[in-house]
């Protein structure tokens, strides 16, 4: 796929989930470099920077996308040769993709240690990192059960229950408004993340904060599963995360409602750190309040303030 096609597929949700969009963006920027047929370093840099802008604009909330592109373009300003620059972008992108896929597996192994035999686990939307934890616990023979939310309007919960059913995990689907009702029998909630802010707030699929509130009320641990490239360096210097609002037609068709009715369709929300017990990353389980340290270690202060 050409870079614009990848960006459009991300925009239209054909490619979705913070990890998958990050890996697709890294691959797209690599192809953008490799397909350049000219001989001008400056021209190639411009082409890559244009690609970076297009990809990042395709889903504004997930920092994973921006971090993947930035990781792929790391060091290009220090290279003065087209061939070398292409090789650098290709090897950066490949390393990012490899690291990202390994991270999901490691998170599964670490997170599964937090799930005990016979527990009922609730999850929201469709997160590969959260599913990695759930499936690892299941494959370890822990005989867990899962409650999965539908996740309107895109109903990604259907992907989750199909995936779990295929792995023979006992799973129940509920509508999003049944979360508090279902929480009384749940032992632990695991969910993914699109972006983690320096103050430990987690941005994930709309409704995640409601699961966190209901879990808090019921004294149920609320665990986020996220690779370290989902932490946002920009939030260290005060930038707020833009919450994507998608087209109203995803909620209801215009002809179903009087024209005076307004529809809002925010697709992510922020869960404050006080409702999060822990964040499982590929470098270990951390408190949400350790987010700043992860950002500094992962990205370095020069990168943050450059
Ligand atoms: C998906 C979603 C997922 C995170 C993490 O939203 O909110 O929980 O992206 O996913 P959408 P993963 O369907 O709108 O992309 O763990 O797979 O990276």
Short mmCIF file of C-alpha atoms and ligand atoms in Angstrom, two decimals:
data_model
loop_
_atom_site.label_atom_id
_atom_site.label_comp_id
_atom_site.label_asym_id
_atom_site.label_seq_id
_atom_site.Cartn_x
_atom_site.Cartn_y
_atom_site.Cartn_z
CA UNK A 1 0.00 0.00 0.00
CA UNK A 2 1.09 3.57 -0.72
CA UNK A 3 1.45 5.86 2.31
CA UNK A 4 -1.78 7.77 1.48
CA UNK A 5 -3.67 4.49 1.23
CA UNK A 6 -2.38 3.42 4.64
CA UNK A 7 -3.40 6.81 6.10
CA UNK A 8 -6.88 6.44 4.57
CA UNK A 9 -7.21 2.88 5.88
CA UNK A 10 -6.31 4.17 9.36
CA UNK A 11 -8.81 7.04 9.03
CA UNK A 12 -11.60 4.71 7.93
CA UNK A 13 -10.77 2.19 10.73
CA UNK A 14 -9.86 -0.56 8.28
CA UNK A 15 -6.57 -0.55 10.19
CA UNK A 16 -7.33 0.07 13.87
CA UNK A 17 -6.02 -0.48 17.41
CA UNK A 18 -3.10 1.63 18.64
CA UNK A 19 -0.47 -1.08 18.13
CA UNK A 20 -1.58 -2.04 14.64
CA UNK A 21 -1.79 1.54 13.41
CA UNK A 22 1.70 2.17 14.79
CA UNK A 23 3.20 -0.85 12.99
CA UNK A 24 1.37 0.00 9.74
CA UNK A 25 2.61 3.59 9.93
CA UNK A 26 6.21 2.42 10.44
CA UNK A 27 5.91 0.13 7.42
CA UNK A 28 4.32 2.93 5.35
CA UNK A 29 7.11 5.42 6.11
CA UNK A 30 9.68 2.73 5.29
CA UNK A 31 8.03 2.16 1.89
CA UNK A 32 7.88 5.93 1.37
CA UNK A 33 11.68 6.02 1.78
CA UNK A 34 12.42 2.93 -0.29
CA UNK A 35 10.20 3.99 -3.22
CA UNK A 36 12.00 7.35 -3.64
CA UNK A 37 13.75 7.20 -6.99
CA UNK A 38 15.58 10.56 -6.94
CA UNK A 39 19.04 11.48 -5.77
CA UNK A 40 18.44 14.50 -3.54
CA UNK A 41 18.78 14.10 0.22
CA UNK A 42 16.74 17.26 0.88
CA UNK A 43 13.96 16.07 -1.40
CA UNK A 44 13.82 12.68 0.36
CA UNK A 45 13.67 14.39 3.77
CA UNK A 46 10.78 16.58 2.56
CA UNK A 47 8.98 13.53 1.22
CA UNK A 48 9.39 11.72 4.55
CA UNK A 49 8.28 14.75 6.56
CA UNK A 50 5.19 15.09 4.35
CA UNK A 51 4.48 11.38 4.91
CA UNK A 52 4.91 11.90 8.65
CA UNK A 53 2.31 14.73 8.62
CA UNK A 54 -0.19 12.68 6.60
CA UNK A 55 0.13 9.61 8.82
CA UNK A 56 -0.06 11.50 12.12
CA UNK A 57 -3.19 13.38 10.97
CA UNK A 58 -4.97 10.11 10.16
CA UNK A 59 -5.80 9.42 13.87
CA UNK A 60 -4.92 12.29 16.12
CA UNK A 61 -5.38 10.66 19.55
CA UNK A 62 -3.03 7.67 19.46
CA UNK A 63 0.52 8.80 20.27
CA UNK A 64 1.64 5.31 19.24
CA UNK A 65 1.30 6.44 15.64
CA UNK A 66 3.50 9.50 16.07
CA UNK A 67 6.05 7.61 18.16
CA UNK A 68 6.27 4.87 15.49
CA UNK A 69 6.92 7.38 12.69
CA UNK A 70 9.42 9.32 14.79
CA UNK A 71 11.25 6.12 15.72
CA UNK A 72 11.42 5.21 12.02
CA UNK A 73 12.82 8.62 11.05
CA UNK A 74 15.34 8.82 13.91
CA UNK A 75 18.72 10.11 12.78
CA UNK A 76 17.79 11.08 9.18
CA UNK A 77 19.01 14.65 9.70
CA UNK A 78 22.55 13.32 10.31
CA UNK A 79 22.71 11.37 7.03
CA UNK A 80 23.92 12.93 3.77
CA UNK A 81 23.38 10.16 1.33
CA UNK A 82 20.11 8.91 -0.18
CA UNK A 83 21.06 5.21 -0.08
CA UNK A 84 22.17 5.47 3.56
CA UNK A 85 19.00 7.32 4.51
CA UNK A 86 16.80 4.67 2.91
CA UNK A 87 18.68 1.93 4.76
CA UNK A 88 18.42 3.83 8.04
CA UNK A 89 14.64 4.35 7.76
CA UNK A 90 14.11 0.72 6.73
CA UNK A 91 16.14 -0.66 9.62
CA UNK A 92 14.55 1.78 12.15
CA UNK A 93 11.05 0.81 10.97
CA UNK A 94 11.81 -2.92 11.02
CA UNK A 95 13.26 -2.61 14.53
CA UNK A 96 10.16 -0.72 15.69
CA UNK A 97 7.79 -3.34 14.23
CA UNK A 98 9.77 -6.20 15.78
CA UNK A 99 9.94 -4.50 19.16
CA UNK A 100 6.26 -3.66 19.10
CA UNK A 101 5.18 -7.23 18.33
CA UNK A 102 7.53 -8.67 20.98
CA UNK A 103 6.21 -6.16 23.51
CA UNK A 104 2.65 -7.48 23.12
CA UNK A 105 3.89 -10.99 23.88
CA UNK A 106 5.95 -9.89 26.90
CA UNK A 107 3.00 -7.88 28.25
CA UNK A 108 0.93 -11.07 27.94
CA UNK A 109 3.42 -12.99 30.04
CA UNK A 110 3.85 -10.31 32.70
CA UNK A 111 0.14 -9.42 32.88
CA UNK A 112 -0.98 -13.05 33.14
CA UNK A 113 0.87 -13.26 36.49
CA UNK A 114 -1.68 -10.77 37.84
CA UNK A 115 -4.59 -13.03 36.92
CA UNK A 116 -5.44 -15.89 39.26
CA UNK A 117 -7.13 -19.19 38.47
CA UNK A 118 -10.90 -19.05 38.13
CA UNK A 119 -11.09 -15.25 37.91
CA UNK A 120 -13.64 -13.31 35.88
CA UNK A 121 -11.96 -10.67 33.75
CA UNK A 122 -13.71 -7.70 32.15
CA UNK A 123 -12.31 -6.02 29.05
CA UNK A 124 -13.36 -3.14 26.82
CA UNK A 125 -13.18 -2.60 23.06
CA UNK A 126 -10.48 -4.62 21.30
CA UNK A 127 -6.93 -4.35 22.57
CA UNK A 128 -4.20 -6.77 21.43
CA UNK A 129 -2.20 -6.04 24.58
CA UNK A 130 -5.17 -6.77 26.89
CA UNK A 131 -6.06 -9.86 24.85
CA UNK A 132 -2.47 -11.06 25.05
CA UNK A 133 -2.76 -11.02 28.87
CA UNK A 134 -6.14 -12.77 28.85
CA UNK A 135 -5.12 -15.45 26.35
CA UNK A 136 -1.80 -16.11 28.08
CA UNK A 137 -3.64 -16.65 31.39
CA UNK A 138 -6.09 -18.96 29.59
CA UNK A 139 -3.32 -20.96 27.90
CA UNK A 140 -1.66 -21.35 31.30
CA UNK A 141 -4.79 -23.30 32.28
CA UNK A 142 -6.14 -20.71 34.71
CA UNK A 143 -9.75 -21.40 33.70
CA UNK A 144 -10.72 -17.75 33.51
CA UNK A 145 -13.94 -16.27 32.18
CA UNK A 146 -14.26 -13.01 30.29
CA UNK A 147 -16.95 -10.32 30.12
CA UNK A 148 -16.47 -8.10 27.05
CA UNK A 149 -18.25 -4.85 26.27
CA UNK A 150 -19.84 -4.24 22.89
CA UNK A 151 -18.03 -0.86 22.48
CA UNK A 152 -20.46 1.19 20.48
CA UNK A 153 -20.55 2.58 17.87
CA UNK A 154 -17.98 0.47 16.02
CA UNK A 155 -18.71 -2.66 18.11
CA UNK A 156 -15.07 -3.73 18.37
CA UNK A 157 -16.25 -5.94 21.25
CA UNK A 158 -17.48 -8.37 18.62
CA UNK A 159 -13.89 -8.79 17.40
CA UNK A 160 -12.84 -9.45 20.98
CA UNK A 161 -15.47 -12.10 21.68
CA UNK A 162 -14.83 -13.83 18.33
CA UNK A 163 -11.10 -13.92 19.04
CA UNK A 164 -11.62 -15.27 22.56
CA UNK A 165 -14.21 -17.83 21.45
CA UNK A 166 -11.76 -19.07 18.79
CA UNK A 167 -9.21 -19.62 21.59
CA UNK A 168 -11.90 -21.46 23.63
CA UNK A 169 -12.03 -18.80 26.34
CA UNK A 170 -15.51 -18.70 27.94
CA UNK A 171 -16.78 -15.21 27.09
CA UNK A 172 -19.94 -13.14 27.60
CA UNK A 173 -20.79 -10.05 25.57
CA UNK A 174 -22.61 -7.15 27.29
CA UNK A 175 -23.79 -3.74 26.09
CA UNK A 176 -21.72 -0.82 27.33
CA UNK A 177 -24.47 0.37 29.67
CA UNK A 178 -24.40 -3.00 31.53
CA UNK A 179 -20.85 -2.45 32.83
CA UNK A 180 -21.83 -1.41 36.37
CA UNK A 181 -24.42 -4.20 36.55
CA UNK A 182 -21.81 -6.79 35.52
CA UNK A 183 -19.01 -5.44 37.74
CA UNK A 184 -20.33 -7.11 40.90
CA UNK A 185 -19.08 -10.51 39.67
CA UNK A 186 -15.81 -9.30 38.09
CA UNK A 187 -12.39 -9.90 39.72
CA UNK A 188 -10.18 -7.73 37.51
CA UNK A 189 -10.55 -5.35 34.56
CA UNK A 190 -7.89 -5.28 31.83
CA UNK A 191 -7.93 -2.73 29.02
CA UNK A 192 -5.53 -1.27 26.48
CA UNK A 193 -4.36 2.28 25.83
CA UNK A 194 -3.92 4.63 22.91
CA UNK A 195 -1.94 7.21 24.85
CA UNK A 196 -0.54 7.48 28.36
CA UNK A 197 0.08 10.99 29.66
CA UNK A 198 2.94 12.12 31.88
CA UNK A 199 0.56 12.47 34.87
CA UNK A 200 -0.52 8.84 34.47
CA UNK A 201 -3.90 9.50 32.85
CA UNK A 202 -4.77 6.90 30.22
CA UNK A 203 -6.53 7.67 26.97
CA UNK A 204 -8.41 4.71 25.55
CA UNK A 205 -11.70 3.84 23.83
CA UNK A 206 -14.68 5.91 24.93
CA UNK A 207 -16.24 4.30 27.99
CA UNK A 208 -12.95 3.11 29.51
CA UNK A 209 -13.26 5.69 32.28
CA UNK A 210 -16.74 4.37 33.09
CA UNK A 211 -15.32 0.86 33.53
CA UNK A 212 -12.65 2.37 35.78
CA UNK A 213 -15.22 4.21 37.90
CA UNK A 214 -17.41 1.13 38.26
CA UNK A 215 -14.34 -0.97 39.11
CA UNK A 216 -13.24 1.58 41.71
CA UNK A 217 -16.69 1.56 43.31
CA UNK A 218 -16.70 -2.26 43.43
CA UNK A 219 -13.08 -2.46 44.65
CA UNK A 220 -12.04 -4.35 41.52
CA UNK A 221 -8.44 -3.80 40.29
CA UNK A 222 -8.29 -1.85 37.02
CA UNK A 223 -5.22 -2.76 34.96
CA UNK A 224 -3.99 -1.09 31.77
CA UNK A 225 -1.85 -3.06 29.30
CA UNK A 226 0.31 -0.86 27.10
CA UNK A 227 3.62 -0.87 25.26
CA UNK A 228 6.04 1.90 26.25
CA UNK A 229 5.68 3.64 22.86
CA UNK A 230 2.12 4.53 23.93
CA UNK A 231 3.52 6.97 26.49
CA UNK A 232 3.40 10.57 25.29
CA UNK A 233 6.50 12.79 25.51
CA UNK A 234 4.44 15.80 24.39
CA UNK A 235 2.38 15.68 27.55
CA UNK A 236 5.52 16.35 29.61
CA UNK A 237 5.69 19.89 28.25
CA UNK A 238 2.01 20.47 28.83
CA UNK A 239 0.35 19.49 25.58
CA UNK A 240 -3.11 18.06 25.96
CA UNK A 241 -4.16 14.94 24.03
CA UNK A 242 -6.64 15.70 21.28
CA UNK A 243 -9.71 13.47 21.62
CA UNK A 244 -10.85 12.43 18.16
CA UNK A 245 -14.53 13.04 17.38
CA UNK A 246 -15.80 11.03 14.46
CA UNK A 247 -18.71 11.50 12.10
CA UNK A 248 -22.23 11.62 13.68
CA UNK A 249 -23.44 9.10 11.10
CA UNK A 250 -21.56 6.41 13.06
CA UNK A 251 -24.13 6.89 15.87
CA UNK A 252 -27.39 7.36 13.93
CA UNK A 253 -28.50 8.01 10.35
CA UNK A 254 -29.69 11.57 9.67
CA UNK A 255 -33.17 10.35 8.59
CA UNK A 256 -33.72 8.64 11.98
CA UNK A 257 -33.79 11.93 13.89
CA UNK A 258 -35.23 15.46 13.72
CA UNK A 259 -32.69 17.76 12.13
CA UNK A 260 -32.47 19.83 15.35
CA UNK A 261 -30.84 16.93 17.24
CA UNK A 262 -27.10 17.27 17.70
CA UNK A 263 -24.93 14.16 17.88
CA UNK A 264 -21.50 14.04 19.52
CA UNK A 265 -19.23 11.09 18.77
CA UNK A 266 -16.05 11.28 20.89
CA UNK A 267 -14.16 8.03 20.40
CA UNK A 268 -11.70 8.11 23.32
CA UNK A 269 -11.78 9.29 26.91
CA UNK A 270 -9.30 9.93 29.71
CA UNK A 271 -9.13 7.78 32.84
CA UNK A 272 -7.42 9.61 35.71
CA UNK A 273 -4.52 7.81 37.44
CA UNK A 274 -6.38 7.49 40.74
CA UNK A 275 -8.64 4.86 39.17
CA UNK A 276 -5.79 2.81 37.70
CA UNK A 277 -4.09 0.15 39.82
CA UNK A 278 -1.22 -0.62 37.51
CA UNK A 279 0.04 -0.39 33.97
CA UNK A 280 1.57 -3.55 32.49
CA UNK A 281 4.30 -2.64 30.01
CA UNK A 282 7.01 -4.72 28.34
CA UNK A 283 9.49 -3.27 30.86
CA UNK A 284 7.40 -4.33 33.84
CA UNK A 285 4.36 -3.44 35.91
CA UNK A 286 4.35 0.21 36.93
CA UNK A 287 2.13 2.57 38.88
CA UNK A 288 0.39 5.15 36.64
CA UNK A 289 2.33 7.75 38.65
CA UNK A 290 5.59 6.38 37.19
CA UNK A 291 4.55 7.47 33.66
CA UNK A 292 6.92 10.46 33.68
CA UNK A 293 9.92 8.23 34.41
CA UNK A 294 8.97 5.84 31.60
CA UNK A 295 8.73 8.77 29.19
CA UNK A 296 12.12 10.19 30.18
CA UNK A 297 13.79 6.76 30.01
CA UNK A 298 12.14 5.82 26.72
CA UNK A 299 12.45 9.09 24.82
CA UNK A 300 15.13 11.10 26.66
CA UNK A 301 14.76 14.69 27.76
CA UNK A 302 16.40 16.11 24.59
CA UNK A 303 13.78 14.40 22.45
CA UNK A 304 11.00 15.66 24.68
CA UNK A 305 12.12 19.27 24.51
CA UNK A 306 13.55 19.35 20.99
C1 LIG B 1 -9.07 0.61 19.98
C2 LIG B 1 -8.75 0.81 21.41
C3 LIG B 1 -7.74 -0.11 22.03
C4 LIG B 1 -6.37 0.57 21.99
C5 LIG B 1 -5.25 -0.40 22.35
O1 LIG B 1 -9.76 1.72 19.46
O2 LIG B 1 -9.19 1.75 22.05
O3 LIG B 1 -8.07 -0.37 23.36
O4 LIG B 1 -6.13 1.10 20.70
O5 LIG B 1 -5.20 -1.41 21.38
P1 LIG B 1 -10.02 1.80 17.86
P2 LIG B 1 -3.90 -2.36 21.18
O6 LIG B 1 -10.76 0.58 17.48
O7 LIG B 1 -10.81 3.06 17.71
O8 LIG B 1 -8.66 1.90 17.19
O9 LIG B 1 -3.62 -2.95 22.53
O10 LIG B 1 -4.32 -3.34 20.16
O11 LIG B 1 -2.79 -1.48 20.72
#
